[in-house]
XYZ file of N, CA and C in Angstrom:
627
model
N -7.527 84.610 -46.637
C -6.230 84.957 -46.148
C -5.453 85.781 -47.144
N -4.911 86.930 -46.689
C -4.021 87.693 -47.531
C -2.614 87.476 -46.996
N -1.773 86.864 -47.749
C -0.395 86.575 -47.277
C 0.374 87.859 -47.126
N 1.078 88.001 -46.016
C 1.937 89.149 -45.797
C 3.344 88.767 -46.240
N 3.766 89.457 -47.289
C 5.159 89.180 -47.775
C 6.079 90.103 -47.095
N 6.671 89.595 -45.990
C 7.599 90.361 -45.188
C 9.029 90.379 -45.761
N 9.985 90.677 -44.961
C 11.380 90.827 -45.375
C 11.795 89.469 -46.011
N 11.705 88.423 -45.213
C 12.252 87.125 -45.737
C 11.367 86.649 -46.995
N 10.090 87.036 -47.035
C 9.275 86.698 -48.115
C 9.812 87.360 -49.408
N 10.107 88.670 -49.255
C 10.633 89.373 -50.432
C 11.932 88.769 -50.953
N 12.807 88.302 -50.043
C 14.004 87.689 -50.429
C 13.783 86.347 -51.033
N 12.876 85.525 -50.444
C 12.601 84.237 -51.054
C 12.096 84.372 -52.472
N 11.227 85.267 -52.758
C 10.718 85.451 -54.173
C 11.782 86.052 -55.038
N 12.649 86.899 -54.479
C 13.813 87.487 -55.287
C 14.732 86.389 -55.711
N 15.018 85.492 -54.752
C 15.918 84.363 -54.962
C 15.352 83.461 -56.038
N 14.028 83.163 -55.854
C 13.349 82.279 -56.899
C 13.366 82.949 -58.238
N 13.139 84.243 -58.314
C 13.090 84.943 -59.572
C 14.451 84.866 -60.257
N 15.470 84.860 -59.478
C 16.823 84.813 -60.072
C 17.150 83.579 -60.845
N 16.436 82.555 -60.533
C 16.601 81.292 -61.242
C 15.756 81.160 -62.511
N 14.794 82.096 -62.639
C 13.807 81.991 -63.734
C 13.971 83.101 -64.749
N 13.370 82.899 -65.888
C 13.269 83.866 -66.985
C 12.166 83.449 -67.970
N 11.763 84.277 -68.921
C 10.768 83.880 -69.851
C 11.057 82.536 -70.504
N 12.272 82.188 -70.745
C 12.616 80.905 -71.353
C 13.032 79.897 -70.362
N 12.883 80.235 -69.062
C 13.207 79.308 -67.959
C 12.043 79.351 -66.914
N 10.936 78.882 -67.263
C 9.744 78.987 -66.415
C 9.733 77.891 -65.335
N 8.799 78.013 -64.394
C 8.607 76.933 -63.375
C 7.107 76.695 -63.263
N 6.771 75.599 -62.682
C 5.419 75.239 -62.433
C 4.824 76.057 -61.338
N 3.550 76.439 -61.405
C 2.973 77.373 -60.344
C 2.917 76.739 -58.995
N 3.129 75.476 -58.875
C 3.128 74.818 -57.556
C 4.366 75.294 -56.766
N 5.459 75.697 -57.436
C 6.632 76.113 -56.681
C 6.391 77.510 -56.091
N 5.774 78.408 -56.834
C 5.472 79.727 -56.285
C 4.483 79.582 -55.120
N 3.545 78.737 -55.228
C 2.539 78.516 -54.147
C 3.217 77.861 -52.937
N 4.166 76.984 -53.133
C 4.907 76.350 -52.012
C 5.655 77.450 -51.264
N 6.340 78.340 -51.999
C 7.093 79.381 -51.380
C 6.206 80.394 -50.603
N 5.025 80.667 -51.166
C 4.090 81.595 -50.488
C 3.537 80.979 -49.226
N 3.143 79.732 -49.289
C 2.564 79.064 -48.055
C 3.707 78.863 -46.997
N 4.890 78.588 -47.465
C 5.997 78.417 -46.572
C 6.267 79.671 -45.825
N 6.311 80.786 -46.610
C 6.615 82.088 -45.934
C 5.459 82.511 -44.942
N 4.199 82.250 -45.401
C 3.102 82.627 -44.515
C 3.148 81.861 -43.150
N 3.638 80.558 -43.222
C 3.804 79.841 -42.032
C 4.845 80.479 -41.115
N 5.960 80.997 -41.709
C 6.986 81.639 -40.898
C 6.531 82.975 -40.344
N 5.693 83.701 -41.101
C 5.172 84.972 -40.586
C 4.352 84.702 -39.350
N 3.524 83.665 -39.427
C 2.575 83.402 -38.294
C 3.403 82.905 -37.047
N 4.474 82.188 -37.266
C 5.254 81.685 -36.143
C 6.716 81.596 -36.580
N 7.535 82.578 -36.214
C 8.933 82.539 -36.580
C 9.609 81.289 -36.030
N 10.673 80.835 -36.724
C 11.291 79.561 -36.406
C 12.837 79.787 -36.318
N 13.377 78.823 -35.642
C 14.841 78.656 -35.585
C 15.371 78.365 -36.991
N 16.433 78.983 -37.476
C 16.973 78.731 -38.785
C 17.225 77.249 -39.077
N 17.672 76.542 -38.046
C 17.957 75.132 -38.241
C 16.688 74.314 -38.529
N 15.607 74.694 -37.887
C 14.309 74.112 -38.218
C 13.883 74.323 -39.605
N 14.050 75.590 -40.087
C 13.754 75.961 -41.477
C 14.615 75.193 -42.441
N 15.898 75.131 -42.142
C 16.767 74.405 -43.041
C 16.513 72.926 -43.107
N 16.197 72.348 -41.966
C 15.902 70.891 -41.919
C 14.594 70.565 -42.594
N 13.639 71.501 -42.509
C 12.416 71.311 -43.251
C 12.677 71.334 -44.742
N 13.499 72.294 -45.218
C 13.859 72.332 -46.626
C 14.534 71.133 -47.148
N 15.413 70.589 -46.225
C 16.119 69.318 -46.578
C 15.169 68.159 -46.726
N 14.202 68.108 -45.824
C 13.171 67.043 -45.841
C 12.320 67.177 -47.151
N 11.981 68.367 -47.574
C 11.261 68.589 -48.816
C 12.196 68.013 -49.966
N 13.451 68.365 -50.039
C 14.409 67.892 -51.043
C 14.420 66.370 -51.065
N 14.459 65.809 -49.933
C 14.616 64.343 -49.747
C 13.302 63.627 -49.964
N 12.286 64.242 -50.329
C 10.956 63.591 -50.577
C 10.251 63.160 -49.342
N 10.569 63.777 -48.190
C 9.910 63.447 -46.938
C 10.711 62.604 -46.006
N 11.951 62.288 -46.310
C 12.805 61.404 -45.507
C 13.314 62.291 -44.317
N 12.403 62.473 -43.378
C 12.688 63.343 -42.252
C 13.841 62.910 -41.342
N 13.951 61.620 -41.004
C 15.020 61.153 -40.193
C 16.463 61.534 -40.826
N 16.529 61.315 -42.141
C 17.800 61.713 -42.800
C 18.008 63.206 -42.775
N 16.960 63.970 -42.997
C 17.044 65.414 -43.052
C 17.494 65.912 -41.714
N 16.989 65.304 -40.581
C 17.368 65.746 -39.286
C 18.859 65.440 -38.967
N 19.294 64.252 -39.479
C 20.709 63.901 -39.320
C 21.618 64.959 -40.007
N 21.195 65.270 -41.239
C 22.014 66.299 -42.027
C 21.879 67.611 -41.404
N 20.654 68.010 -40.985
C 20.414 69.263 -40.411
C 21.257 69.604 -39.194
N 21.450 68.558 -38.353
C 22.152 68.772 -37.105
C 23.659 69.033 -37.371
N 24.126 68.736 -38.556
C 25.494 68.980 -38.888
C 25.764 70.392 -39.507
N 24.692 71.131 -39.648
C 24.863 72.482 -40.292
C 25.439 73.465 -39.182
N 26.514 74.124 -39.589
C 27.140 75.088 -38.613
C 27.368 76.454 -39.324
N 26.569 76.754 -40.379
C 26.759 77.984 -41.128
C 26.051 79.081 -40.395
N 26.560 80.355 -40.683
C 25.903 81.551 -40.148
C 24.664 81.933 -40.940
N 23.492 82.072 -40.262
C 22.301 82.479 -40.908
C 22.226 83.962 -40.970
N 21.382 84.473 -41.859
C 21.098 85.883 -41.979
C 20.203 86.343 -40.837
N 20.748 87.103 -39.892
C 20.032 87.502 -38.646
C 19.133 88.638 -38.882
N 18.981 89.154 -40.150
C 18.145 90.332 -40.349
C 16.731 89.975 -40.551
N 16.266 88.767 -40.462
C 14.924 88.375 -40.750
C 14.133 88.233 -39.454
N 13.030 88.935 -39.287
C 12.208 88.837 -38.158
C 11.526 87.439 -38.032
N 11.434 86.734 -39.163
C 10.819 85.466 -39.276
C 11.670 84.337 -38.734
N 13.016 84.642 -38.479
C 13.993 83.698 -37.977
C 14.352 84.030 -36.616
N 14.280 83.022 -35.657
C 14.665 83.222 -34.301
C 16.212 82.929 -34.126
N 16.690 83.280 -32.974
C 18.043 82.975 -32.617
C 18.153 81.464 -32.459
N 19.199 80.864 -33.035
C 19.421 79.405 -32.919
C 19.497 78.976 -31.482
N 19.135 77.738 -31.157
C 19.291 77.177 -29.845
C 19.531 75.704 -29.943
N 20.158 75.154 -28.950
C 20.468 73.699 -28.990
C 19.246 72.929 -28.731
N 19.083 71.770 -29.454
C 17.928 70.867 -29.240
C 18.419 69.487 -29.654
N 17.695 68.486 -29.105
C 17.971 67.118 -29.471
C 17.339 66.761 -30.763
N 17.580 65.538 -31.207
C 17.030 65.036 -32.455
C 15.511 64.993 -32.440
N 14.881 64.498 -31.312
C 13.481 64.422 -31.231
C 12.864 65.775 -31.251
N 13.482 66.736 -30.571
C 12.946 68.095 -30.494
C 12.992 68.756 -31.878
N 14.060 68.549 -32.658
C 14.129 69.144 -33.981
C 13.147 68.512 -34.890
N 12.966 67.223 -34.819
C 11.960 66.473 -35.633
C 10.597 66.983 -35.370
N 10.252 67.197 -34.090
C 8.917 67.671 -33.773
C 8.684 69.103 -34.341
N 9.638 69.926 -34.214
C 9.480 71.349 -34.725
C 9.409 71.402 -36.182
N 10.095 70.513 -36.943
C 9.961 70.465 -38.361
C 8.539 70.022 -38.736
N 8.045 69.040 -38.015
C 6.700 68.548 -38.303
C 5.638 69.686 -38.001
N 5.929 70.468 -36.957
C 5.057 71.522 -36.636
C 5.044 72.594 -37.677
N 6.193 72.866 -38.261
C 6.292 73.797 -39.402
C 5.503 73.295 -40.642
N 5.602 71.999 -40.849
C 4.753 71.423 -41.942
C 3.290 71.563 -41.725
N 2.842 71.370 -40.501
C 1.448 71.597 -40.162
C 0.995 72.977 -40.372
N 1.841 73.930 -39.972
C 1.524 75.379 -40.107
C 1.466 75.743 -41.668
N 2.407 75.197 -42.426
C 2.394 75.421 -43.880
C 1.168 74.858 -44.528
N 0.769 73.710 -44.054
C -0.464 73.072 -44.561
C -1.639 73.892 -44.298
N -1.707 74.458 -43.114
C -2.884 75.302 -42.671
C -2.920 76.546 -43.548
N -1.747 77.122 -43.824
C -1.690 78.360 -44.582
C -2.132 78.032 -46.031
N -1.680 76.886 -46.583
C -2.078 76.475 -47.961
C -3.598 76.255 -48.022
N -4.146 75.620 -46.987
C -5.621 75.363 -47.048
C -6.422 76.664 -46.997
N -5.946 77.652 -46.227
C -6.640 78.841 -46.155
C -6.540 79.701 -47.435
N -5.387 79.470 -48.162
C -5.251 80.132 -49.446
C -6.162 79.678 -50.517
N -6.807 78.511 -50.300
C -7.767 77.978 -51.242
C -9.207 77.980 -50.727
N -9.414 78.621 -49.543
C -10.683 78.708 -48.887
C -11.393 79.971 -49.401
N -12.413 79.840 -50.167
C -13.118 80.969 -50.813
C -13.639 81.927 -49.696
N -14.253 81.407 -48.683
C -14.820 82.271 -47.618
C -13.640 82.993 -46.884
N -12.612 82.345 -46.602
C -11.502 82.901 -45.826
C -10.809 83.948 -46.665
N -10.633 83.707 -47.954
C -10.019 84.741 -48.848
C -10.860 85.889 -48.972
N -12.164 85.723 -49.196
C -13.093 86.853 -49.357
C -13.107 87.720 -48.102
N -13.166 87.174 -46.921
C -13.112 87.901 -45.628
C -11.804 88.719 -45.555
N -10.708 88.048 -45.862
C -9.431 88.744 -45.756
C -9.286 89.909 -46.763
N -9.821 89.662 -47.978
C -9.746 90.753 -48.996
C -10.656 91.890 -48.650
N -11.749 91.646 -47.921
C -12.716 92.665 -47.541
C -12.057 93.677 -46.556
N -10.984 93.236 -45.914
C -10.311 94.147 -44.958
C -9.388 95.127 -45.627
N -9.193 94.968 -46.906
C -8.292 95.818 -47.670
C -9.149 96.689 -48.592
N -9.247 98.005 -48.285
C -10.105 98.838 -49.141
C -9.802 98.870 -50.637
N -8.503 98.706 -50.940
C -8.112 98.817 -52.365
C -8.309 97.442 -53.087
N -8.601 96.427 -52.381
C -8.727 95.076 -52.962
C -9.982 94.951 -53.824
N -9.884 94.335 -55.012
C -11.040 94.170 -55.871
C -12.037 93.213 -55.167
N -13.329 93.368 -55.466
C -14.366 92.529 -54.961
C -14.404 91.250 -55.821
N -14.109 90.077 -55.246
C -14.105 88.867 -56.061
C -14.294 87.658 -55.115
N -14.937 86.661 -55.673
C -15.077 85.374 -54.928
C -14.163 84.339 -55.501
N -13.165 84.756 -56.338
C -12.250 83.790 -56.912
C -11.294 83.220 -55.923
N -11.007 81.987 -56.074
C -9.805 81.338 -55.338
C -8.808 81.110 -56.435
N -7.643 81.662 -56.126
C -6.632 81.849 -57.199
C -5.717 80.632 -57.431
N -5.850 79.611 -56.590
C -4.939 78.442 -56.657
C -5.698 77.249 -57.297
N -5.115 76.806 -58.474
C -5.756 75.657 -59.133
C -5.705 74.458 -58.289
N -6.685 73.523 -58.470
C -6.663 72.335 -57.647
C -5.445 71.498 -57.890
N -5.025 71.352 -59.144
C -3.846 70.495 -59.334
C -2.624 71.027 -58.706
N -2.438 72.302 -58.643
C -1.233 72.864 -58.026
C -1.410 72.696 -56.498
N -2.595 72.893 -55.973
C -2.853 72.680 -54.558
C -2.448 71.271 -54.131
N -2.881 70.287 -54.887
C -2.617 68.924 -54.557
C -1.146 68.618 -54.603
N -0.405 69.223 -55.549
C 1.032 68.982 -55.634
C 1.696 69.509 -54.410
N 1.379 70.705 -53.996
C 1.978 71.343 -52.817
C 1.583 70.532 -51.549
N 0.298 70.150 -51.456
C -0.159 69.409 -50.298
C 0.622 68.113 -50.151
N 0.893 67.483 -51.200
C 1.677 66.139 -51.176
C 3.071 66.494 -50.654
N 3.708 67.537 -51.187
C 5.031 67.915 -50.755
C 5.020 68.180 -49.169
N 4.048 68.806 -48.652
C 3.925 69.111 -47.226
C 3.726 67.855 -46.418
N 2.738 67.003 -46.904
C 2.338 65.839 -46.121
C 3.505 64.882 -45.990
N 4.355 64.761 -46.967
C 5.498 63.874 -46.896
C 6.386 64.241 -45.698
N 6.573 65.566 -45.537
C 7.395 66.008 -44.406
C 6.595 65.886 -43.071
N 5.412 66.211 -43.117
C 4.549 66.155 -41.912
C 4.586 64.742 -41.330
N 4.448 63.720 -42.199
C 4.377 62.357 -41.707
C 5.771 61.721 -41.648
N 6.792 62.395 -42.179
C 8.128 61.960 -42.030
C 8.543 60.724 -42.753
N 7.800 60.433 -43.833
C 8.102 59.194 -44.592
C 8.432 59.502 -46.072
N 9.513 59.013 -46.537
C 9.913 59.299 -47.978
C 8.901 58.657 -48.899
N 8.639 59.422 -49.976
C 7.770 58.929 -50.998
C 8.386 57.757 -51.682
N 7.641 56.652 -51.813
C 8.145 55.411 -52.425
C 8.515 55.679 -53.906
N 9.734 55.285 -54.217
C 10.251 55.440 -55.588
C 10.799 56.784 -55.889
N 10.723 57.758 -54.951
C 11.228 59.090 -55.155
C 12.774 59.135 -54.956
N 13.420 59.786 -55.913
C 14.845 60.008 -55.789
C 15.105 61.484 -56.005
N 15.806 62.100 -55.021
C 16.126 63.548 -55.196
C 17.233 63.709 -56.313
N 17.304 64.953 -56.772
C 18.338 65.275 -57.796
C 19.702 65.074 -57.158
N 20.600 64.501 -57.940
C 21.931 64.295 -57.475
C 22.933 65.281 -57.955
N 22.520 66.239 -58.901
C 23.391 67.232 -59.439
C 22.701 68.593 -59.216
N 23.447 69.645 -59.402
C 22.987 71.025 -59.218
C 22.343 71.624 -60.393
N 22.213 70.844 -61.534
C 21.654 71.409 -62.735
C 20.104 71.428 -62.639
N 19.526 72.450 -63.231
C 18.071 72.555 -63.226
C 17.531 72.226 -64.632
N 16.622 71.320 -64.651
C 16.031 70.942 -65.961
C 14.759 71.740 -66.065
N 14.711 72.759 -66.848
C 13.663 73.727 -66.848
C 12.408 73.114 -67.567
N 12.629 72.177 -68.418
C 11.481 71.501 -68.996
C 10.706 70.739 -67.874
N 11.426 69.995 -67.095
C 10.771 69.271 -66.028
C 10.184 70.175 -64.974
N 10.930 71.275 -64.745
C 10.521 72.306 -63.701
C 9.147 72.943 -64.135
N 8.998 73.277 -65.443
C 7.785 73.845 -65.958
C 6.621 72.868 -65.852
N 6.942 71.565 -65.973
C 5.918 70.513 -65.850
C 5.575 70.145 -64.441
N 6.284 70.672 -63.506
C 6.046 70.340 -62.051
C 6.586 69.002 -61.622
N 7.643 68.514 -62.270
C 8.276 67.210 -61.832
C 8.721 67.424 -60.422
N 8.255 66.507 -59.465
C 8.524 66.699 -58.061
C 9.983 66.873 -57.738
N 10.906 66.120 -58.304
C 12.300 66.297 -57.988
C 12.820 67.673 -58.290
N 12.403 68.243 -59.419
C 12.819 69.579 -59.807
C 12.231 70.659 -58.905
N 10.941 70.621 -58.637
C 10.275 71.566 -57.773
C 10.854 71.503 -56.398
N 11.110 70.327 -55.876
C 11.599 70.250 -54.450
C 13.066 70.679 -54.413
N 13.854 70.401 -55.513
C 15.203 70.808 -55.506
C 15.340 72.327 -55.530
N 14.525 72.975 -56.356
C 14.637 74.482 -56.415
C 14.076 75.138 -55.175
N 13.033 74.545 -54.607
C 12.439 75.067 -53.265
C 13.559 75.070 -52.292
N 14.307 73.940 -52.175
C 15.373 73.902 -51.156
C 16.534 74.858 -51.499
N 16.938 74.996 -52.758
C 17.935 75.925 -53.089
C 17.551 77.346 -52.752
N 16.352 77.739 -52.963
C 15.877 79.135 -52.618
C 15.827 79.311 -51.157
N 15.380 78.320 -50.364
C 15.374 78.509 -48.985
C 16.758 78.643 -48.393
N 17.621 77.802 -48.838
C 19.018 77.859 -48.298
C 19.736 79.108 -48.698
N 19.535 79.529 -49.959
C 20.177 80.807 -50.355
C 19.677 81.998 -49.624
N 18.438 81.885 -49.100
C 17.796 83.006 -48.335
C 18.311 83.033 -46.885
N 18.311 81.881 -46.231
C 18.611 81.905 -44.803
C 20.152 81.795 -44.616
N 20.892 81.223 -45.566
C 22.302 81.155 -45.504
C 22.937 81.742 -46.777
N 22.853 83.072 -46.951
C 23.355 83.728 -48.155
C 24.819 83.409 -48.382
N 25.164 83.083 -49.641
C 26.579 82.754 -49.992
C 27.536 83.900 -49.624
N 27.123 85.144 -49.815
C 27.939 86.290 -49.512
C 28.224 86.439 -48.028
N 27.249 86.035 -47.211
C 27.477 86.027 -45.809
C 28.538 85.044 -45.330
N 28.525 83.884 -45.957
C 29.559 82.885 -45.649
C 30.976 83.350 -46.082
N 31.019 84.064 -47.165
C 32.330 84.572 -47.584
C 32.814 85.647 -46.653
N 31.899 86.537 -46.154
C 32.296 87.536 -45.172
C 32.744 86.904 -43.951
N 32.049 85.809 -43.540
C 32.507 85.161 -42.224
C 33.898 84.513 -42.411
N 34.133 83.950 -43.574
C 35.446 83.354 -43.874
C 36.498 84.409 -43.803
N 36.229 85.600 -44.409
C 37.234 86.707 -44.473
C 37.541 87.215 -43.083
N 36.555 87.275 -42.209
C 36.761 87.785 -40.878
C 37.629 86.909 -40.005
N 37.727 85.629 -40.421
C 38.534 84.627 -39.630
C 40.017 84.698 -40.026
N 40.281 85.311 -41.145
C 41.726 85.361 -41.605
C 42.447 86.425 -40.965
C-alpha cells in the first residue's frame, strides 16, 4: 500500500510538525498512527463528528461510551475544505458508536497493509519512480503500539490502569519514549486542530457579532 497524503493528510502532518522540533521529538508510533488514520479517511470519508469522537476515544484510552457522550456535545464548525470529511448529519448514540468502531476497523486494516511486504511491494511497483525494495518500513514495536491504540477503540473498552493526561503540557521525554498517554494526547490535539481549526472558530465568533 502506498498511502495517499491528500489535503487533510498534509494538514495533519503539518499540525503534528508544529508541535515538534529537533529538541522536541516524538515516538515513531505517533507518525504511523496519523498515517494509518489518514489512509482510513481517504478510503472512506467520514462525518467530522465521527472523526472527533474517534480521536476522543483514543485520548481516553478506549473509553468509547464516554467519548460518544462528549462527542455528541460538540457544536463547533469544522473545516469544510477537506474531501475526506462529509457533511455532518444527525445520528443517535448507537449509530455514532458503530461508525467510530467502523473507522477503527478501517484504520487497523490500513495499518496491517502498511506492514505487509507483499502488499507494499505490489503498490510500489505501480509507481515508476519508486525504488525497488522488499523492505517493510514499520518496526514491529511501533506497529504493536499503534495496533493497541486502535484495538482499544474498536472494542470500546478503556485500558485498565490507563489515565489520560489532565493538562495541556507535552512531556517530550515521555513522547519520545512512546508513553501511551503522551502519544494519544498529541494524536487527539493534532486531529482536533485539523478538523476544528482555532482560526475558524475565531472567524465564526466574529461573524456573530
